[in-house]
């Protein structure tokens, strides 16, 4: 059952659903426009929303459609959007001047270096700023959204609270030279805390993908040798090379052969984490009566932990591997090239 099926979806639920319905390219474009706090909330909800029922998807799409029918255009980021258009039209200096005249209360966007602060945890920010002068802390806190700034201030030593807030209230204009010095300070603090981040390349997943895409003979030769060198790596590669979704390449007859050797409870639990269209691959290999019974059983059962679903799917994979080794199942093409 869906985590959000029992009650109407909230605004953040609908936003999360709409983003997940988009292509990865379109979703990336949308997410890149969000503020750090908005992105944190949306990402958190996307990760925790659980299984989403058709009714919730329909509500999200209907809500989006209603907002278009109302002809509403969000004011979010409006000034920045206008400034970009002005910059293209008349250049950076004139655009800055115009924006200062028409939107004098607009908060100046931080430089790329200072903007990094907006993505850090408030406690990390406080730890980095604790040794700085209250004036510098005040300027740096003003680069953050109010919630993050408040949390960072709360995490600072108590004796800093009053002098920092006093300077926030009385700050006024800050010279570009002072901002440049702060940029160097922030860069130094981040480098000291995090150092340079090495480029990560390769990994078990990448190696498994290469083996999967190579000819079957490569797997037969390489995997036993890896097993002799590193048994743990061998197991990790096998796990990545053969996933539950790889069973979808089996035809109806072979699915039927597989299901004969899978315990009923294991099958039910393995299908619990799948959307309905993917379950149909397995239902199609059963009699109508057996498929309807399995559907009813899945619908009436309560929720289970994701770990139980994963465990059941691993059991099904183990059965499939045994049947492949015995020659009863063939995955992929009959020319011995399989996943």
mmCIF file of N, CA and C in Angstrom, residues 117-236:
data_model
loop_
_atom_site.group_PDB
_atom_site.id
_atom_site.type_symbol
_atom_site.label_atom_id
_atom_site.label_comp_id
_atom_site.label_asym_id
_atom_site.label_seq_id
_atom_site.Cartn_x
_atom_site.Cartn_y
_atom_site.Cartn_z
ATOM 1 N N UNK A 117 28.346 27.672 0.879
ATOM 2 C CA UNK A 117 27.876 27.594 2.262
ATOM 3 C C UNK A 117 26.417 27.166 2.344
ATOM 4 N N UNK A 118 25.634 27.541 1.359
ATOM 5 C CA UNK A 118 24.200 27.262 1.399
ATOM 6 C C UNK A 118 23.899 25.776 1.319
ATOM 7 N N UNK A 119 24.875 24.983 0.878
ATOM 8 C CA UNK A 119 24.659 23.548 0.707
ATOM 9 C C UNK A 119 25.220 22.730 1.867
ATOM 10 N N UNK A 120 25.837 23.406 2.831
ATOM 11 C CA UNK A 120 26.436 22.686 3.951
ATOM 12 C C UNK A 120 25.454 22.575 5.113
ATOM 13 N N UNK A 121 25.667 21.555 5.927
ATOM 14 C CA UNK A 121 24.871 21.377 7.132
ATOM 15 C C UNK A 121 25.132 22.536 8.091
ATOM 16 N N UNK A 122 24.088 23.090 8.738
ATOM 17 C CA UNK A 122 24.278 24.232 9.643
ATOM 18 C C UNK A 122 25.338 24.011 10.722
ATOM 19 N N UNK A 123 25.424 22.787 11.248
ATOM 20 C CA UNK A 123 26.423 22.517 12.290
ATOM 21 C C UNK A 123 27.842 22.567 11.725
ATOM 22 N N UNK A 124 27.986 22.134 10.468
ATOM 23 C CA UNK A 124 29.288 22.218 9.802
ATOM 24 C C UNK A 124 29.654 23.679 9.582
ATOM 25 N N UNK A 125 28.677 24.485 9.172
ATOM 26 C CA UNK A 125 28.915 25.913 8.970
ATOM 27 C C UNK A 125 29.360 26.559 10.273
ATOM 28 N N UNK A 126 28.662 26.232 11.365
ATOM 29 C CA UNK A 126 29.002 26.813 12.671
ATOM 30 C C UNK A 126 30.409 26.423 13.101
ATOM 31 N N UNK A 127 30.764 25.180 12.869
ATOM 32 C CA UNK A 127 32.106 24.714 13.228
ATOM 33 C C UNK A 127 33.175 25.472 12.453
ATOM 34 N N UNK A 128 32.886 25.744 11.174
ATOM 35 C CA UNK A 128 33.843 26.459 10.332
ATOM 36 C C UNK A 128 33.979 27.928 10.756
ATOM 37 N N UNK A 129 32.866 28.528 11.223
ATOM 38 C CA UNK A 129 32.856 29.967 11.506
ATOM 39 C C UNK A 129 33.209 30.314 12.948
ATOM 40 N N UNK A 130 33.269 29.327 13.814
ATOM 41 C CA UNK A 130 33.388 29.590 15.251
ATOM 42 C C UNK A 130 34.581 30.461 15.624
ATOM 43 N N UNK A 131 35.679 30.386 14.857
ATOM 44 C CA UNK A 131 36.883 31.153 15.188
ATOM 45 C C UNK A 131 36.957 32.498 14.454
ATOM 46 N N UNK A 132 35.942 32.807 13.645
ATOM 47 C CA UNK A 132 35.965 34.040 12.857
ATOM 48 C C UNK A 132 35.446 35.234 13.667
ATOM 49 N N UNK A 133 35.755 36.429 13.190
ATOM 50 C CA UNK A 133 35.270 37.648 13.828
ATOM 51 C C UNK A 133 33.759 37.762 13.635
ATOM 52 N N UNK A 134 33.005 38.279 14.625
ATOM 53 C CA UNK A 134 31.550 38.411 14.491
ATOM 54 C C UNK A 134 31.111 39.138 13.221
ATOM 55 N N UNK A 135 31.908 40.136 12.785
ATOM 56 C CA UNK A 135 31.556 40.864 11.558
ATOM 57 C C UNK A 135 31.582 39.923 10.353
ATOM 58 N N UNK A 136 32.611 39.093 10.271
ATOM 59 C CA UNK A 136 32.717 38.143 9.158
ATOM 60 C C UNK A 136 31.605 37.099 9.231
ATOM 61 N N UNK A 137 31.316 36.631 10.456
ATOM 62 C CA UNK A 137 30.244 35.651 10.624
ATOM 63 C C UNK A 137 28.920 36.237 10.161
ATOM 64 N N UNK A 138 28.677 37.516 10.526
ATOM 65 C CA UNK A 138 27.428 38.173 10.131
ATOM 66 C C UNK A 138 27.283 38.219 8.620
ATOM 67 N N UNK A 139 28.340 38.593 7.922
ATOM 68 C CA UNK A 139 28.285 38.667 6.458
ATOM 69 C C UNK A 139 28.030 37.290 5.857
ATOM 70 N N UNK A 140 28.717 36.298 6.394
ATOM 71 C CA UNK A 140 28.579 34.951 5.842
ATOM 72 C C UNK A 140 27.185 34.373 6.114
ATOM 73 N N UNK A 141 26.616 34.657 7.282
ATOM 74 C CA UNK A 141 25.265 34.162 7.576
ATOM 75 C C UNK A 141 24.238 34.783 6.642
ATOM 76 N N UNK A 142 24.496 36.007 6.210
ATOM 77 C CA UNK A 142 23.566 36.678 5.311
ATOM 78 C C UNK A 142 23.580 36.079 3.902
ATOM 79 N N UNK A 143 24.513 35.196 3.624
ATOM 80 C CA UNK A 143 24.530 34.501 2.338
ATOM 81 C C UNK A 143 23.585 33.299 2.344
ATOM 82 N N UNK A 144 23.052 32.959 3.535
ATOM 83 C CA UNK A 144 22.232 31.762 3.684
ATOM 84 C C UNK A 144 20.758 32.115 3.724
ATOM 85 N N UNK A 145 19.891 31.128 3.494
ATOM 86 C CA UNK A 145 18.471 31.358 3.733
ATOM 87 C C UNK A 145 18.265 31.460 5.243
ATOM 88 N N UNK A 146 17.162 32.076 5.644
ATOM 89 C CA UNK A 146 16.966 32.415 7.065
ATOM 90 C C UNK A 146 16.947 31.193 7.977
ATOM 91 N N UNK A 147 16.340 30.088 7.524
ATOM 92 C CA UNK A 147 16.281 28.891 8.371
ATOM 93 C C UNK A 147 17.678 28.316 8.620
ATOM 94 N N UNK A 148 18.484 28.228 7.552
ATOM 95 C CA UNK A 148 19.841 27.692 7.699
ATOM 96 C C UNK A 148 20.694 28.629 8.533
ATOM 97 N N UNK A 149 20.544 29.948 8.312
ATOM 98 C CA UNK A 149 21.304 30.921 9.099
ATOM 99 C C UNK A 149 20.953 30.817 10.580
ATOM 100 N N UNK A 150 19.662 30.650 10.874
ATOM 101 C CA UNK A 150 19.228 30.531 12.271
ATOM 102 C C UNK A 150 19.796 29.276 12.920
ATOM 103 N N UNK A 151 19.781 28.158 12.170
ATOM 104 C CA UNK A 151 20.319 26.906 12.712
ATOM 105 C C UNK A 151 21.824 27.000 12.911
ATOM 106 N N UNK A 152 22.524 27.656 11.975
ATOM 107 C CA UNK A 152 23.976 27.822 12.105
ATOM 108 C C UNK A 152 24.306 28.715 13.299
ATOM 109 N N UNK A 153 23.545 29.791 13.465
ATOM 110 C CA UNK A 153 23.771 30.686 14.609
ATOM 111 C C UNK A 153 23.563 29.939 15.922
ATOM 112 N N UNK A 154 22.494 29.145 15.992
ATOM 113 C CA UNK A 154 22.205 28.395 17.214
ATOM 114 C C UNK A 154 23.326 27.433 17.560
ATOM 115 N N UNK A 155 24.024 26.926 16.532
ATOM 116 C CA UNK A 155 25.112 25.959 16.755
ATOM 117 C C UNK A 155 26.426 26.636 17.126
ATOM 118 N N UNK A 156 26.508 27.958 16.958
ATOM 119 C CA UNK A 156 27.712 28.691 17.351
ATOM 120 C C UNK A 156 27.781 28.815 18.871
ATOM 121 N N UNK A 157 28.964 29.065 19.437
ATOM 122 C CA UNK A 157 29.070 29.313 20.882
ATOM 123 C C UNK A 157 28.137 30.450 21.303
ATOM 124 N N UNK A 158 27.509 30.320 22.443
ATOM 125 C CA UNK A 158 26.478 31.273 22.871
ATOM 126 C C UNK A 158 27.007 32.700 22.986
ATOM 127 N N UNK A 159 28.288 32.821 23.344
ATOM 128 C CA UNK A 159 28.827 34.176 23.515
ATOM 129 C C UNK A 159 28.917 34.934 22.195
ATOM 130 N N UNK A 160 28.793 34.224 21.080
ATOM 131 C CA UNK A 160 28.837 34.886 19.778
ATOM 132 C C UNK A 160 27.466 35.357 19.299
ATOM 133 N N UNK A 161 26.403 34.834 19.879
ATOM 134 C CA UNK A 161 25.068 35.127 19.378
ATOM 135 C C UNK A 161 24.770 36.621 19.333
ATOM 136 N N UNK A 162 24.976 37.302 20.447
ATOM 137 C CA UNK A 162 24.633 38.727 20.518
ATOM 138 C C UNK A 162 25.486 39.580 19.593
ATOM 139 N N UNK A 163 26.834 39.470 19.646
ATOM 140 C CA UNK A 163 27.624 40.315 18.743
ATOM 141 C C UNK A 163 27.358 40.043 17.265
ATOM 142 N N UNK A 164 27.082 38.782 16.921
ATOM 143 C CA UNK A 164 26.812 38.468 15.518
ATOM 144 C C UNK A 164 25.484 39.084 15.080
ATOM 145 N N UNK A 165 24.428 38.899 15.889
ATOM 146 C CA UNK A 165 23.124 39.454 15.534
ATOM 147 C C UNK A 165 23.159 40.982 15.506
ATOM 148 N N UNK A 166 23.921 41.583 16.399
ATOM 149 C CA UNK A 166 24.054 43.040 16.419
ATOM 150 C C UNK A 166 24.643 43.524 15.092
ATOM 151 N N UNK A 167 25.639 42.824 14.615
ATOM 152 C CA UNK A 167 26.276 43.218 13.348
ATOM 153 C C UNK A 167 25.387 42.917 12.143
ATOM 154 N N UNK A 168 24.597 41.835 12.213
ATOM 155 C CA UNK A 168 23.645 41.552 11.138
ATOM 156 C C UNK A 168 22.664 42.714 10.992
ATOM 157 N N UNK A 169 22.174 43.207 12.144
ATOM 158 C CA UNK A 169 21.188 44.291 12.128
ATOM 159 C C UNK A 169 21.777 45.619 11.670
ATOM 160 N N UNK A 170 23.071 45.844 11.942
ATOM 161 C CA UNK A 170 23.683 47.154 11.673
ATOM 162 C C UNK A 170 24.639 47.128 10.479
ATOM 163 N N UNK A 171 24.666 46.045 9.724
ATOM 164 C CA UNK A 171 25.746 45.818 8.771
ATOM 165 C C UNK A 171 25.854 46.893 7.691
ATOM 166 N N UNK A 172 24.795 47.112 6.917
ATOM 167 C CA UNK A 172 24.868 48.106 5.841
ATOM 168 C C UNK A 172 25.737 47.635 4.688
ATOM 169 N N UNK A 173 26.216 48.566 3.846
ATOM 170 C CA UNK A 173 27.018 48.192 2.672
ATOM 171 C C UNK A 173 28.330 47.508 3.073
ATOM 172 N N UNK A 174 28.715 46.509 2.265
ATOM 173 C CA UNK A 174 29.982 45.797 2.474
ATOM 174 C C UNK A 174 30.788 45.920 1.192
ATOM 175 N N UNK A 175 32.029 46.330 1.306
ATOM 176 C CA UNK A 175 32.858 46.558 0.117
ATOM 177 C C UNK A 175 33.151 45.246 -0.604
ATOM 178 N N UNK A 176 33.370 45.359 -1.916
ATOM 179 C CA UNK A 176 33.709 44.170 -2.690
ATOM 180 C C UNK A 176 35.042 43.577 -2.244
ATOM 181 N N UNK A 177 35.942 44.431 -1.775
ATOM 182 C CA UNK A 177 37.232 43.949 -1.291
ATOM 183 C C UNK A 177 37.037 43.042 -0.078
ATOM 184 N N UNK A 178 36.122 43.468 0.825
ATOM 185 C CA UNK A 178 35.849 42.661 2.015
ATOM 186 C C UNK A 178 35.239 41.316 1.615
ATOM 187 N N UNK A 179 34.335 41.329 0.623
ATOM 188 C CA UNK A 179 33.724 40.088 0.150
ATOM 189 C C UNK A 179 34.784 39.167 -0.444
ATOM 190 N N UNK A 180 35.729 39.757 -1.197
ATOM 191 C CA UNK A 180 36.798 38.955 -1.805
ATOM 192 C C UNK A 180 37.639 38.270 -0.734
ATOM 193 N N UNK A 181 37.924 39.011 0.365
ATOM 194 C CA UNK A 181 38.691 38.430 1.474
ATOM 195 C C UNK A 181 37.914 37.280 2.105
ATOM 196 N N UNK A 182 36.590 37.476 2.256
ATOM 197 C CA UNK A 182 35.758 36.417 2.837
ATOM 198 C C UNK A 182 35.724 35.186 1.934
ATOM 199 N N UNK A 183 35.713 35.412 0.628
ATOM 200 C CA UNK A 183 35.736 34.279 -0.300
ATOM 201 C C UNK A 183 36.983 33.426 -0.084
ATOM 202 N N UNK A 184 38.135 34.100 0.051
ATOM 203 C CA UNK A 184 39.382 33.374 0.298
ATOM 204 C C UNK A 184 39.317 32.621 1.617
ATOM 205 N N UNK A 185 38.697 33.270 2.621
ATOM 206 C CA UNK A 185 38.574 32.635 3.940
ATOM 207 C C UNK A 185 37.728 31.371 3.855
ATOM 208 N N UNK A 186 36.602 31.484 3.155
ATOM 209 C CA UNK A 186 35.707 30.330 3.017
ATOM 210 C C UNK A 186 36.403 29.202 2.262
ATOM 211 N N UNK A 187 37.080 29.527 1.184
ATOM 212 C CA UNK A 187 37.815 28.511 0.422
ATOM 213 C C UNK A 187 38.822 27.792 1.315
ATOM 214 N N UNK A 188 39.528 28.576 2.136
ATOM 215 C CA UNK A 188 40.513 27.988 3.046
ATOM 216 C C UNK A 188 39.864 27.076 4.068
ATOM 217 N N UNK A 189 38.716 27.504 4.613
ATOM 218 C CA UNK A 189 38.018 26.699 5.624
ATOM 219 C C UNK A 189 37.525 25.382 5.019
ATOM 220 N N UNK A 190 36.956 25.449 3.815
ATOM 221 C CA UNK A 190 36.445 24.234 3.177
ATOM 222 C C UNK A 190 37.593 23.287 2.831
ATOM 223 N N UNK A 191 38.697 23.847 2.306
ATOM 224 C CA UNK A 191 39.860 23.015 1.960
ATOM 225 C C UNK A 191 40.439 22.356 3.208
ATOM 226 N N UNK A 192 40.476 23.124 4.318
ATOM 227 C CA UNK A 192 41.039 22.584 5.565
ATOM 228 C C UNK A 192 40.175 21.461 6.115
ATOM 229 N N UNK A 193 38.854 21.632 5.992
ATOM 230 C CA UNK A 193 37.947 20.627 6.572
ATOM 231 C C UNK A 193 37.817 19.408 5.676
ATOM 232 N N UNK A 194 37.669 19.662 4.357
ATOM 233 C CA UNK A 194 37.355 18.565 3.444
ATOM 234 C C UNK A 194 38.518 18.147 2.554
ATOM 235 N N UNK A 195 39.521 19.013 2.408
ATOM 236 C CA UNK A 195 40.629 18.718 1.523
ATOM 237 C C UNK A 195 40.162 18.674 0.080
ATOM 238 N N UNK A 196 41.031 18.239 -0.794
ATOM 239 C CA UNK A 196 40.648 18.104 -2.195
ATOM 240 C C UNK A 196 39.979 16.755 -2.388
ATOM 241 N N UNK A 197 38.898 16.758 -3.132
ATOM 242 C CA UNK A 197 38.133 15.533 -3.339
ATOM 243 C C UNK A 197 38.701 14.773 -4.535
ATOM 244 N N UNK A 198 39.187 13.543 -4.348
ATOM 245 C CA UNK A 198 39.757 12.793 -5.474
ATOM 246 C C UNK A 198 38.672 12.371 -6.454
ATOM 247 N N UNK A 199 39.046 12.201 -7.698
ATOM 248 C CA UNK A 199 38.125 11.734 -8.720
ATOM 249 C C UNK A 199 37.912 10.232 -8.547
ATOM 250 N N UNK A 200 36.655 9.851 -8.374
ATOM 251 C CA UNK A 200 36.326 8.437 -8.181
ATOM 252 C C UNK A 200 36.038 7.792 -9.527
ATOM 253 N N UNK A 201 36.739 6.716 -9.810
ATOM 254 C CA UNK A 201 36.540 6.016 -11.081
ATOM 255 C C UNK A 201 36.410 4.523 -10.817
ATOM 256 N N UNK A 202 35.681 3.862 -11.704
ATOM 257 C CA UNK A 202 35.558 2.416 -11.593
ATOM 258 C C UNK A 202 34.659 1.995 -10.450
ATOM 259 N N UNK A 203 34.752 0.736 -10.086
ATOM 260 C CA UNK A 203 33.925 0.193 -9.020
ATOM 261 C C UNK A 203 33.281 -1.110 -9.452
ATOM 262 N N UNK A 204 32.652 -1.789 -8.491
ATOM 263 C CA UNK A 204 32.039 -3.093 -8.748
ATOM 264 C C UNK A 204 30.945 -2.985 -9.802
ATOM 265 N N UNK A 205 30.098 -1.953 -9.681
ATOM 266 C CA UNK A 205 28.990 -1.798 -10.610
ATOM 267 C C UNK A 205 29.489 -1.640 -12.046
ATOM 268 N N UNK A 206 30.524 -0.816 -12.213
ATOM 269 C CA UNK A 206 31.064 -0.573 -13.547
ATOM 270 C C UNK A 206 31.695 -1.841 -14.119
ATOM 271 N N UNK A 207 32.439 -2.580 -13.265
ATOM 272 C CA UNK A 207 33.059 -3.816 -13.726
ATOM 273 C C UNK A 207 32.008 -4.839 -14.139
ATOM 274 N N UNK A 208 30.932 -4.932 -13.333
ATOM 275 C CA UNK A 208 29.856 -5.876 -13.646
ATOM 276 C C UNK A 208 29.187 -5.523 -14.969
ATOM 277 N N UNK A 209 28.993 -4.232 -15.216
ATOM 278 C CA UNK A 209 28.363 -3.805 -16.463
ATOM 279 C C UNK A 209 29.226 -4.172 -17.674
ATOM 280 N N UNK A 210 30.540 -3.993 -17.520
ATOM 281 C CA UNK A 210 31.447 -4.347 -18.622
ATOM 282 C C UNK A 210 31.382 -5.849 -18.906
ATOM 283 N N UNK A 211 31.386 -6.658 -17.833
ATOM 284 C CA UNK A 211 31.319 -8.111 -18.013
ATOM 285 C C UNK A 211 29.997 -8.504 -18.665
ATOM 286 N N UNK A 212 28.897 -7.874 -18.206
ATOM 287 C CA UNK A 212 27.587 -8.184 -18.773
ATOM 288 C C UNK A 212 27.528 -7.886 -20.269
ATOM 289 N N UNK A 213 28.198 -6.814 -20.679
ATOM 290 C CA UNK A 213 28.131 -6.385 -22.075
ATOM 291 C C UNK A 213 29.140 -7.133 -22.962
ATOM 292 N N UNK A 214 30.104 -7.785 -22.325
ATOM 293 C CA UNK A 214 31.094 -8.543 -23.097
ATOM 294 C C UNK A 214 30.499 -9.891 -23.515
ATOM 295 N N UNK A 215 31.224 -10.610 -24.342
ATOM 296 C CA UNK A 215 30.762 -11.928 -24.774
ATOM 297 C C UNK A 215 30.763 -12.877 -23.584
ATOM 298 N N UNK A 216 29.880 -13.863 -23.636
ATOM 299 C CA UNK A 216 29.750 -14.837 -22.545
ATOM 300 C C UNK A 216 31.083 -15.480 -22.177
ATOM 301 N N UNK A 217 31.961 -15.668 -23.162
ATOM 302 C CA UNK A 217 33.242 -16.326 -22.908
ATOM 303 C C UNK A 217 34.107 -15.514 -21.939
ATOM 304 N N UNK A 218 33.931 -14.181 -21.958
ATOM 305 C CA UNK A 218 34.701 -13.330 -21.034
ATOM 306 C C UNK A 218 34.310 -13.632 -19.595
ATOM 307 N N UNK A 219 33.007 -13.758 -19.351
ATOM 308 C CA UNK A 219 32.543 -14.073 -18.006
ATOM 309 C C UNK A 219 33.067 -15.433 -17.558
ATOM 310 N N UNK A 220 32.985 -16.440 -18.448
ATOM 311 C CA UNK A 220 33.428 -17.787 -18.082
ATOM 312 C C UNK A 220 34.906 -17.827 -17.724
ATOM 313 N N UNK A 221 35.689 -16.991 -18.397
ATOM 314 C CA UNK A 221 37.130 -16.994 -18.142
ATOM 315 C C UNK A 221 37.492 -16.143 -16.924
ATOM 316 N N UNK A 222 36.884 -14.967 -16.838
ATOM 317 C CA UNK A 222 37.313 -13.986 -15.835
ATOM 318 C C UNK A 222 36.779 -14.290 -14.439
ATOM 319 N N UNK A 223 35.505 -14.634 -14.328
ATOM 320 C CA UNK A 223 34.891 -14.762 -13.005
ATOM 321 C C UNK A 223 35.564 -15.815 -12.122
ATOM 322 N N UNK A 224 35.867 -17.019 -12.627
ATOM 323 C CA UNK A 224 36.560 -17.982 -11.755
ATOM 324 C C UNK A 224 37.916 -17.479 -11.264
ATOM 325 N N UNK A 225 38.633 -16.761 -12.136
ATOM 326 C CA UNK A 225 39.945 -16.239 -11.746
ATOM 327 C C UNK A 225 39.814 -15.161 -10.673
ATOM 328 N N UNK A 226 38.787 -14.300 -10.810
ATOM 329 C CA UNK A 226 38.555 -13.282 -9.776
ATOM 330 C C UNK A 226 38.194 -13.957 -8.458
ATOM 331 N N UNK A 227 37.412 -15.048 -8.551
ATOM 332 C CA UNK A 227 37.038 -15.775 -7.334
ATOM 333 C C UNK A 227 38.238 -16.303 -6.579
ATOM 334 N N UNK A 228 39.278 -16.708 -7.303
ATOM 335 C CA UNK A 228 40.494 -17.200 -6.647
ATOM 336 C C UNK A 228 41.288 -16.054 -6.010
ATOM 337 N N UNK A 229 41.246 -14.897 -6.649
ATOM 338 C CA UNK A 229 42.011 -13.747 -6.140
ATOM 339 C C UNK A 229 41.291 -13.077 -4.963
ATOM 340 N N UNK A 230 39.953 -12.886 -5.114
ATOM 341 C CA UNK A 230 39.183 -12.112 -4.120
ATOM 342 C C UNK A 230 37.756 -12.649 -4.106
ATOM 343 N N UNK A 231 37.447 -13.521 -3.127
ATOM 344 C CA UNK A 231 36.133 -14.158 -3.062
ATOM 345 C C UNK A 231 35.025 -13.150 -2.797
ATOM 346 N N UNK A 232 35.302 -12.161 -1.945
ATOM 347 C CA UNK A 232 34.297 -11.145 -1.638
ATOM 348 C C UNK A 232 33.944 -10.336 -2.885
ATOM 349 N N UNK A 233 34.964 -9.942 -3.638
ATOM 350 C CA UNK A 233 34.724 -9.199 -4.871
ATOM 351 C C UNK A 233 33.927 -10.046 -5.859
ATOM 352 N N UNK A 234 34.231 -11.325 -5.914
ATOM 353 C CA UNK A 234 33.494 -12.246 -6.788
ATOM 354 C C UNK A 234 32.008 -12.226 -6.444
ATOM 355 N N UNK A 235 31.681 -12.270 -5.157
ATOM 356 C CA UNK A 235 30.281 -12.250 -4.724
ATOM 357 C C UNK A 235 29.618 -10.917 -5.069
ATOM 358 N N UNK A 236 30.362 -9.823 -4.866
ATOM 359 C CA UNK A 236 29.812 -8.500 -5.174
ATOM 360 C C UNK A 236 29.531 -8.357 -6.670
#
